[in-house]
PDB file of C-alpha atoms in Angstrom:
ATOM      1  CA  UNK A   1       0.000   0.000   0.000  1.00 54.00           C
ATOM      2  CA  UNK A   2       1.602   3.270  -1.077  1.00 73.00           C
ATOM      3  CA  UNK A   3      -0.943   5.650   0.442  1.00 92.00           C
ATOM      4  CA  UNK A   4      -0.775   7.648   3.660  1.00 95.00           C
ATOM      5  CA  UNK A   5      -0.628   5.334   6.651  1.00 96.00           C
ATOM      6  CA  UNK A   6      -1.650   6.184  10.203  1.00 97.00           C
ATOM      7  CA  UNK A   7      -1.113   4.201  13.366  1.00 97.00           C
ATOM      8  CA  UNK A   8      -2.964   3.309  15.476  1.00 97.00           C
ATOM      9  CA  UNK A   9      -6.399   3.367  13.876  1.00 95.00           C
ATOM     10  CA  UNK A  10      -8.119   3.568  17.235  1.00 97.00           C
ATOM     11  CA  UNK A  11      -6.928   4.660  20.667  1.00 98.00           C
ATOM     12  CA  UNK A  12      -8.827   4.714  23.923  1.00 98.00           C
ATOM     13  CA  UNK A  13      -7.084   6.414  26.793  1.00 98.00           C
ATOM     14  CA  UNK A  14      -7.867   7.672  30.262  1.00 98.00           C
ATOM     15  CA  UNK A  15      -8.013  11.381  30.890  1.00 97.00           C
ATOM     16  CA  UNK A  16      -4.625  12.706  31.872  1.00 97.00           C
ATOM     17  CA  UNK A  17      -2.604  10.143  29.941  1.00 98.00           C
ATOM     18  CA  UNK A  18      -0.270  10.985  27.083  1.00 98.00           C
ATOM     19  CA  UNK A  19      -0.828   9.574  23.606  1.00 98.00           C
ATOM     20  CA  UNK A  20       1.269   9.557  20.441  1.00 98.00           C
ATOM     21  CA  UNK A  21       0.116   8.978  16.893  1.00 98.00           C
ATOM     22  CA  UNK A  22       2.237   8.212  13.869  1.00 98.00           C
ATOM     23  CA  UNK A  23       1.783   9.156  10.228  1.00 98.00           C
ATOM     24  CA  UNK A  24       3.738   7.776   7.287  1.00 97.00           C
ATOM     25  CA  UNK A  25       3.167   9.944   4.218  1.00 96.00           C
ATOM     26  CA  UNK A  26       3.436   8.983   0.568  1.00 93.00           C
ATOM     27  CA  UNK A  27       7.168   8.551   0.130  1.00 90.00           C
ATOM     28  CA  UNK A  28       7.907  11.306  -2.368  1.00 87.00           C
ATOM     29  CA  UNK A  29       5.660  13.887  -0.673  1.00 91.00           C
ATOM     30  CA  UNK A  30       7.500  16.651   1.120  1.00 91.00           C
ATOM     31  CA  UNK A  31       4.486  18.234   2.820  1.00 92.00           C
ATOM     32  CA  UNK A  32       2.689  16.636   5.729  1.00 94.00           C
ATOM     33  CA  UNK A  33      -0.429  17.957   7.442  1.00 94.00           C
ATOM     34  CA  UNK A  34      -2.294  17.138  10.624  1.00 96.00           C
ATOM     35  CA  UNK A  35      -6.014  17.778  10.940  1.00 96.00           C
ATOM     36  CA  UNK A  36      -8.583  17.076  13.626  1.00 97.00           C
ATOM     37  CA  UNK A  37     -12.178  16.165  12.850  1.00 96.00           C
ATOM     38  CA  UNK A  38     -15.008  15.982  15.356  1.00 95.00           C
ATOM     39  CA  UNK A  39     -18.418  14.503  14.693  1.00 89.00           C
ATOM     40  CA  UNK A  40     -20.439  16.494  12.188  1.00 86.00           C
ATOM     41  CA  UNK A  41     -17.629  18.904  11.412  1.00 91.00           C
ATOM     42  CA  UNK A  42     -15.111  19.321   8.655  1.00 94.00           C
ATOM     43  CA  UNK A  43     -11.439  18.634   9.275  1.00 95.00           C
ATOM     44  CA  UNK A  44      -9.739  21.465  11.160  1.00 94.00           C
ATOM     45  CA  UNK A  45      -6.145  22.324  10.361  1.00 93.00           C
ATOM     46  CA  UNK A  46      -3.652  21.757  13.182  1.00 96.00           C
ATOM     47  CA  UNK A  47      -0.171  22.030  11.690  1.00 95.00           C
ATOM     48  CA  UNK A  48       1.946  21.243   8.669  1.00 92.00           C
ATOM     49  CA  UNK A  49       5.524  20.434   7.767  1.00 94.00           C
ATOM     50  CA  UNK A  50       7.575  20.947   4.682  1.00 92.00           C
ATOM     51  CA  UNK A  51      10.282  18.344   4.927  1.00 93.00           C
ATOM     52  CA  UNK A  52      11.365  18.488   8.577  1.00 93.00           C
ATOM     53  CA  UNK A  53      10.402  22.124   9.130  1.00 93.00           C
ATOM     54  CA  UNK A  54       7.146  22.881  10.905  1.00 94.00           C
ATOM     55  CA  UNK A  55       5.865  25.862   8.934  1.00 91.00           C
ATOM     56  CA  UNK A  56       2.579  26.674  10.617  1.00 91.00           C
ATOM     57  CA  UNK A  57       0.631  25.798  13.737  1.00 93.00           C
ATOM     58  CA  UNK A  58      -3.022  26.562  14.292  1.00 92.00           C
ATOM     59  CA  UNK A  59      -4.235  28.318  17.404  1.00 88.00           C
ATOM     60  CA  UNK A  60      -6.166  25.104  17.982  1.00 82.00           C
ATOM     61  CA  UNK A  61      -2.858  23.450  18.809  1.00 86.00           C
ATOM     62  CA  UNK A  62      -2.521  24.059  22.526  1.00 89.00           C
ATOM     63  CA  UNK A  63       0.708  23.636  24.468  1.00 93.00           C
ATOM     64  CA  UNK A  64      -0.322  20.057  25.215  1.00 96.00           C
ATOM     65  CA  UNK A  65       0.029  19.172  21.537  1.00 96.00           C
ATOM     66  CA  UNK A  66       3.361  18.703  19.832  1.00 96.00           C
ATOM     67  CA  UNK A  67       4.191  17.424  16.379  1.00 97.00           C
ATOM     68  CA  UNK A  68       7.505  16.388  14.934  1.00 96.00           C
ATOM     69  CA  UNK A  69       8.866  15.233  11.639  1.00 96.00           C
ATOM     70  CA  UNK A  70      12.505  14.629  12.532  1.00 91.00           C
ATOM     71  CA  UNK A  71      13.846  13.257   9.256  1.00 88.00           C
ATOM     72  CA  UNK A  72      11.327  14.742   6.889  1.00 86.00           C
ATOM     73  CA  UNK A  73       9.608  11.399   6.457  1.00 92.00           C
ATOM     74  CA  UNK A  74       7.158  10.112   9.075  1.00 96.00           C
ATOM     75  CA  UNK A  75       5.581  12.405  11.650  1.00 98.00           C
ATOM     76  CA  UNK A  76       4.330  11.994  15.188  1.00 98.00           C
ATOM     77  CA  UNK A  77       1.618  13.927  16.990  1.00 98.00           C
ATOM     78  CA  UNK A  78       1.713  13.764  20.773  1.00 98.00           C
ATOM     79  CA  UNK A  79      -1.012  14.911  23.111  1.00 97.00           C
ATOM     80  CA  UNK A  80      -0.020  15.317  26.739  1.00 97.00           C
ATOM     81  CA  UNK A  81      -2.449  15.194  29.670  1.00 97.00           C
ATOM     82  CA  UNK A  82      -5.361  14.275  27.453  1.00 98.00           C
ATOM     83  CA  UNK A  83      -8.774  15.795  28.096  1.00 97.00           C
ATOM     84  CA  UNK A  84     -12.196  14.560  27.057  1.00 96.00           C
ATOM     85  CA  UNK A  85     -12.393  17.408  24.560  1.00 95.00           C
ATOM     86  CA  UNK A  86      -9.448  15.879  22.705  1.00 97.00           C
ATOM     87  CA  UNK A  87     -11.675  13.007  21.576  1.00 97.00           C
ATOM     88  CA  UNK A  88     -11.748  13.243  17.793  1.00 97.00           C
ATOM     89  CA  UNK A  89     -10.466  11.737  14.587  1.00 97.00           C
ATOM     90  CA  UNK A  90      -6.903  12.853  13.860  1.00 97.00           C
ATOM     91  CA  UNK A  91      -6.166  12.907  10.165  1.00 96.00           C
ATOM     92  CA  UNK A  92      -2.823  13.074   8.432  1.00 96.00           C
ATOM     93  CA  UNK A  93      -2.343  14.117   4.837  1.00 94.00           C
ATOM     94  CA  UNK A  94       0.595  14.552   2.503  1.00 93.00           C
ATOM     95  CA  UNK A  95       1.217  16.400  -0.714  1.00 89.00           C
ATOM     96  CA  UNK A  96       3.925  17.659  -3.030  1.00 85.00           C
ATOM     97  CA  UNK A  97       4.701  21.340  -2.700  1.00 77.00           C
ATOM     98  CA  UNK A  98       5.754  23.355  -5.650  1.00 60.00           C
ATOM     99  CA  UNK A  99       4.405  25.917  -8.013  1.00 47.00           C
ATOM    100  CA  UNK A 100       1.251  23.928  -8.508  1.00 50.00           C
ATOM    101  CA  UNK A 101      -0.788  23.334  -5.407  1.00 59.00           C
ATOM    102  CA  UNK A 102      -1.398  19.648  -5.653  1.00 71.00           C
ATOM    103  CA  UNK A 103      -4.090  17.785  -3.857  1.00 82.00           C
ATOM    104  CA  UNK A 104      -3.485  16.365  -0.415  1.00 87.00           C
ATOM    105  CA  UNK A 105      -3.932  12.644   0.103  1.00 90.00           C
ATOM    106  CA  UNK A 106      -5.385  11.625   3.435  1.00 93.00           C
ATOM    107  CA  UNK A 107      -4.821   8.642   5.651  1.00 94.00           C
ATOM    108  CA  UNK A 108      -7.641   6.746   7.309  1.00 93.00           C
ATOM    109  CA  UNK A 109      -7.155   8.606  10.557  1.00 95.00           C
ATOM    110  CA  UNK A 110      -6.639   7.744  14.196  1.00 97.00           C
ATOM    111  CA  UNK A 111      -9.797   7.860  16.272  1.00 96.00           C
ATOM    112  CA  UNK A 112      -9.017   8.977  19.814  1.00 98.00           C
ATOM    113  CA  UNK A 113     -11.461   8.431  22.646  1.00 98.00           C
ATOM    114  CA  UNK A 114     -10.618   9.939  26.019  1.00 98.00           C
ATOM    115  CA  UNK A 115     -12.590   8.417  28.875  1.00 97.00           C
TER     116      UNK A 115
ATOM    117  CA  UNK B   1      -9.289  35.260   6.563  1.00 81.00           C
ATOM    118  CA  UNK B   2     -10.191  32.184   4.577  1.00 89.00           C
ATOM    119  CA  UNK B   3     -13.554  30.533   5.017  1.00 94.00           C
ATOM    120  CA  UNK B   4     -15.649  27.897   3.292  1.00 96.00           C
ATOM    121  CA  UNK B   5     -19.398  27.704   3.804  1.00 97.00           C
ATOM    122  CA  UNK B   6     -21.511  24.688   2.947  1.00 97.00           C
ATOM    123  CA  UNK B   7     -24.982  25.784   3.939  1.00 95.00           C
ATOM    124  CA  UNK B   8     -26.630  22.433   3.229  1.00 97.00           C
ATOM    125  CA  UNK B   9     -26.114  20.193   6.229  1.00 96.00           C
ATOM    126  CA  UNK B  10     -27.921  17.176   4.833  1.00 97.00           C
ATOM    127  CA  UNK B  11     -29.602  16.307   1.552  1.00 98.00           C
ATOM    128  CA  UNK B  12     -31.727  13.250   0.840  1.00 98.00           C
ATOM    129  CA  UNK B  13     -32.642  12.148  -2.658  1.00 97.00           C
ATOM    130  CA  UNK B  14     -33.992   9.093  -4.361  1.00 97.00           C
ATOM    131  CA  UNK B  15     -31.745   7.200  -6.728  1.00 97.00           C
ATOM    132  CA  UNK B  16     -31.467   8.671 -10.237  1.00 97.00           C
ATOM    133  CA  UNK B  17     -32.279  12.180  -9.082  1.00 97.00           C
ATOM    134  CA  UNK B  18     -29.779  14.952  -9.804  1.00 97.00           C
ATOM    135  CA  UNK B  19     -28.380  16.766  -6.781  1.00 97.00           C
ATOM    136  CA  UNK B  20     -26.282  19.922  -6.380  1.00 97.00           C
ATOM    137  CA  UNK B  21     -24.072  20.592  -3.388  1.00 98.00           C
ATOM    138  CA  UNK B  22     -23.358  24.256  -2.750  1.00 98.00           C
ATOM    139  CA  UNK B  23     -20.052  25.771  -1.704  1.00 98.00           C
ATOM    140  CA  UNK B  24     -19.260  29.432  -1.076  1.00 98.00           C
ATOM    141  CA  UNK B  25     -15.799  30.601  -0.123  1.00 97.00           C
ATOM    142  CA  UNK B  26     -14.036  33.706   1.152  1.00 95.00           C
ATOM    143  CA  UNK B  27     -10.412  34.609   0.613  1.00 93.00           C
ATOM    144  CA  UNK B  28      -8.256  37.657   0.067  1.00 91.00           C
ATOM    145  CA  UNK B  29      -5.714  35.708  -1.931  1.00 88.00           C
ATOM    146  CA  UNK B  30      -5.682  36.215  -5.681  1.00 87.00           C
ATOM    147  CA  UNK B  31      -4.232  32.765  -6.304  1.00 87.00           C
ATOM    148  CA  UNK B  32      -5.942  29.900  -4.589  1.00 90.00           C
ATOM    149  CA  UNK B  33      -7.268  26.424  -5.220  1.00 90.00           C
ATOM    150  CA  UNK B  34     -10.641  24.869  -4.584  1.00 93.00           C
ATOM    151  CA  UNK B  35     -11.234  21.211  -3.896  1.00 93.00           C
ATOM    152  CA  UNK B  36     -14.001  18.728  -3.325  1.00 95.00           C
ATOM    153  CA  UNK B  37     -13.458  15.654  -1.180  1.00 95.00           C
ATOM    154  CA  UNK B  38     -15.773  12.727  -0.467  1.00 96.00           C
ATOM    155  CA  UNK B  39     -15.856  11.019   2.932  1.00 95.00           C
ATOM    156  CA  UNK B  40     -17.703   7.695   2.774  1.00 92.00           C
ATOM    157  CA  UNK B  41     -18.752   5.865   5.955  1.00 87.00           C
ATOM    158  CA  UNK B  42     -15.323   4.231   6.093  1.00 85.00           C
ATOM    159  CA  UNK B  43     -13.969   7.674   7.035  1.00 86.00           C
ATOM    160  CA  UNK B  44     -11.163   8.208   4.548  1.00 88.00           C
ATOM    161  CA  UNK B  45     -11.217  11.482   2.632  1.00 92.00           C
ATOM    162  CA  UNK B  46     -11.180  10.856  -1.106  1.00 92.00           C
ATOM    163  CA  UNK B  47     -10.021  13.583  -3.474  1.00 91.00           C
ATOM    164  CA  UNK B  48     -12.489  14.390  -6.257  1.00 92.00           C
ATOM    165  CA  UNK B  49     -11.349  17.570  -8.000  1.00 90.00           C
ATOM    166  CA  UNK B  50      -8.996  20.551  -7.821  1.00 88.00           C
ATOM    167  CA  UNK B  51      -9.600  23.863  -9.558  1.00 89.00           C
ATOM    168  CA  UNK B  52      -7.323  26.915  -9.539  1.00 87.00           C
ATOM    169  CA  UNK B  53      -8.608  30.454  -9.249  1.00 89.00           C
ATOM    170  CA  UNK B  54      -7.687  31.361 -12.812  1.00 87.00           C
ATOM    171  CA  UNK B  55      -9.615  28.545 -14.416  1.00 83.00           C
ATOM    172  CA  UNK B  56     -13.351  29.146 -14.428  1.00 82.00           C
ATOM    173  CA  UNK B  57     -14.177  26.491 -16.969  1.00 81.00           C
ATOM    174  CA  UNK B  58     -16.739  24.055 -15.747  1.00 82.00           C
ATOM    175  CA  UNK B  59     -15.660  20.462 -15.588  1.00 83.00           C
ATOM    176  CA  UNK B  60     -17.509  17.224 -16.121  1.00 84.00           C
ATOM    177  CA  UNK B  61     -16.278  13.807 -15.104  1.00 86.00           C
ATOM    178  CA  UNK B  62     -18.800  11.082 -15.701  1.00 91.00           C
ATOM    179  CA  UNK B  63     -21.807  11.787 -13.520  1.00 93.00           C
ATOM    180  CA  UNK B  64     -19.954  14.547 -11.651  1.00 94.00           C
ATOM    181  CA  UNK B  65     -19.775  18.171 -12.730  1.00 93.00           C
ATOM    182  CA  UNK B  66     -18.462  21.312 -11.105  1.00 92.00           C
ATOM    183  CA  UNK B  67     -19.506  24.928 -11.616  1.00 93.00           C
ATOM    184  CA  UNK B  68     -16.930  27.522 -10.541  1.00 93.00           C
ATOM    185  CA  UNK B  69     -18.119  31.140 -10.516  1.00 93.00           C
ATOM    186  CA  UNK B  70     -15.558  33.591  -9.245  1.00 92.00           C
ATOM    187  CA  UNK B  71     -18.046  36.471  -9.357  1.00 92.00           C
ATOM    188  CA  UNK B  72     -20.158  34.820  -6.682  1.00 95.00           C
ATOM    189  CA  UNK B  73     -17.274  32.976  -4.952  1.00 95.00           C
ATOM    190  CA  UNK B  74     -19.010  29.683  -5.479  1.00 96.00           C
ATOM    191  CA  UNK B  75     -17.816  26.226  -6.465  1.00 96.00           C
ATOM    192  CA  UNK B  76     -20.858  23.985  -6.699  1.00 96.00           C
ATOM    193  CA  UNK B  77     -20.862  20.242  -7.299  1.00 96.00           C
ATOM    194  CA  UNK B  78     -23.586  18.379  -9.171  1.00 96.00           C
ATOM    195  CA  UNK B  79     -24.130  14.638  -9.247  1.00 96.00           C
ATOM    196  CA  UNK B  80     -26.309  13.513 -12.134  1.00 96.00           C
ATOM    197  CA  UNK B  81     -28.437  10.394 -11.827  1.00 97.00           C
ATOM    198  CA  UNK B  82     -27.378   9.790  -8.228  1.00 97.00           C
ATOM    199  CA  UNK B  83     -26.685   6.275  -6.978  1.00 97.00           C
ATOM    200  CA  UNK B  84     -26.780   4.719  -3.537  1.00 96.00           C
ATOM    201  CA  UNK B  85     -22.975   4.497  -3.603  1.00 95.00           C
ATOM    202  CA  UNK B  86     -22.845   8.292  -3.753  1.00 96.00           C
ATOM    203  CA  UNK B  87     -24.059   8.408  -0.148  1.00 97.00           C
ATOM    204  CA  UNK B  88     -21.314  10.124   1.833  1.00 97.00           C
ATOM    205  CA  UNK B  89     -20.293  13.427   3.353  1.00 97.00           C
ATOM    206  CA  UNK B  90     -18.889  15.824   0.791  1.00 98.00           C
ATOM    207  CA  UNK B  91     -16.457  18.558   1.734  1.00 97.00           C
ATOM    208  CA  UNK B  92     -15.526  21.644  -0.191  1.00 97.00           C
ATOM    209  CA  UNK B  93     -12.101  23.064   0.644  1.00 95.00           C
ATOM    210  CA  UNK B  94     -10.030  26.148  -0.138  1.00 93.00           C
ATOM    211  CA  UNK B  95      -6.253  26.276  -0.252  1.00 87.00           C
ATOM    212  CA  UNK B  96      -3.550  28.871  -0.603  1.00 75.00           C
ATOM    213  CA  UNK B  97      -0.965  26.887   1.341  1.00 75.00           C
ATOM    214  CA  UNK B  98      -3.133  24.563   3.439  1.00 82.00           C
ATOM    215  CA  UNK B  99      -6.617  23.172   3.067  1.00 88.00           C
ATOM    216  CA  UNK B 100      -9.477  24.916   4.838  1.00 91.00           C
ATOM    217  CA  UNK B 101     -12.591  22.765   4.855  1.00 95.00           C
ATOM    218  CA  UNK B 102     -16.266  23.559   5.032  1.00 96.00           C
ATOM    219  CA  UNK B 103     -18.483  21.724   7.506  1.00 96.00           C
ATOM    220  CA  UNK B 104     -19.606  19.260   4.866  1.00 97.00           C
ATOM    221  CA  UNK B 105     -22.888  18.162   3.325  1.00 98.00           C
ATOM    222  CA  UNK B 106     -24.196  14.706   4.130  1.00 97.00           C
ATOM    223  CA  UNK B 107     -25.801  13.193   1.035  1.00 98.00           C
ATOM    224  CA  UNK B 108     -28.125  10.238   1.447  1.00 97.00           C
ATOM    225  CA  UNK B 109     -29.288   8.499  -1.697  1.00 97.00           C
ATOM    226  CA  UNK B 110     -32.167   6.117  -1.168  1.00 97.00           C
ATOM    227  CA  UNK B 111     -32.983   3.253  -3.533  1.00 95.00           C
TER     228      UNK B 111
END
């Protein structure tokens, strides 16, 4: 499978615990995005990387959230001290940057439930 | 600020009916891209079309067609002769450097 891969697909955690999600983009894609989607809403932008550089972070990304893309390939999104409001689907996408704004390809997401 | 509005929360049709999903956007950028994505019950977002701000030609792909009107900041999506498999949530999105999504329109096609 050469698409965007996310792991795990589902995560249930107790409030206050830390969680980490992984995203493996399409191999030749240099841009990687994280989005969050709650029930009945569209995906909300969290942050994106171009290669290993984190170029933008949304105000939605509180201090408890951190994302990394250390070698410009896979990325991790960590949530510290999880809260019930963090329950959502976390989507990763990748694309090729360049003069033409290409479409982003999305993974199947990680569904987080905080109990 | 960039914003995408999909005023239709849910649409229900009977198979073979035509249906149009509305999308209105706001941006101050002169160069931008508009997208439609489909999210079936499985949850994965599936890319349908990209259109840049300088190309107002309408596009048809099989039963799908898109009407881009810059004057009204709209990028509407029509499905002709809808099928049950078209049932999904459809998102319109705007991009200058990152995708900004609307809230989506849930389409239910009944047999």
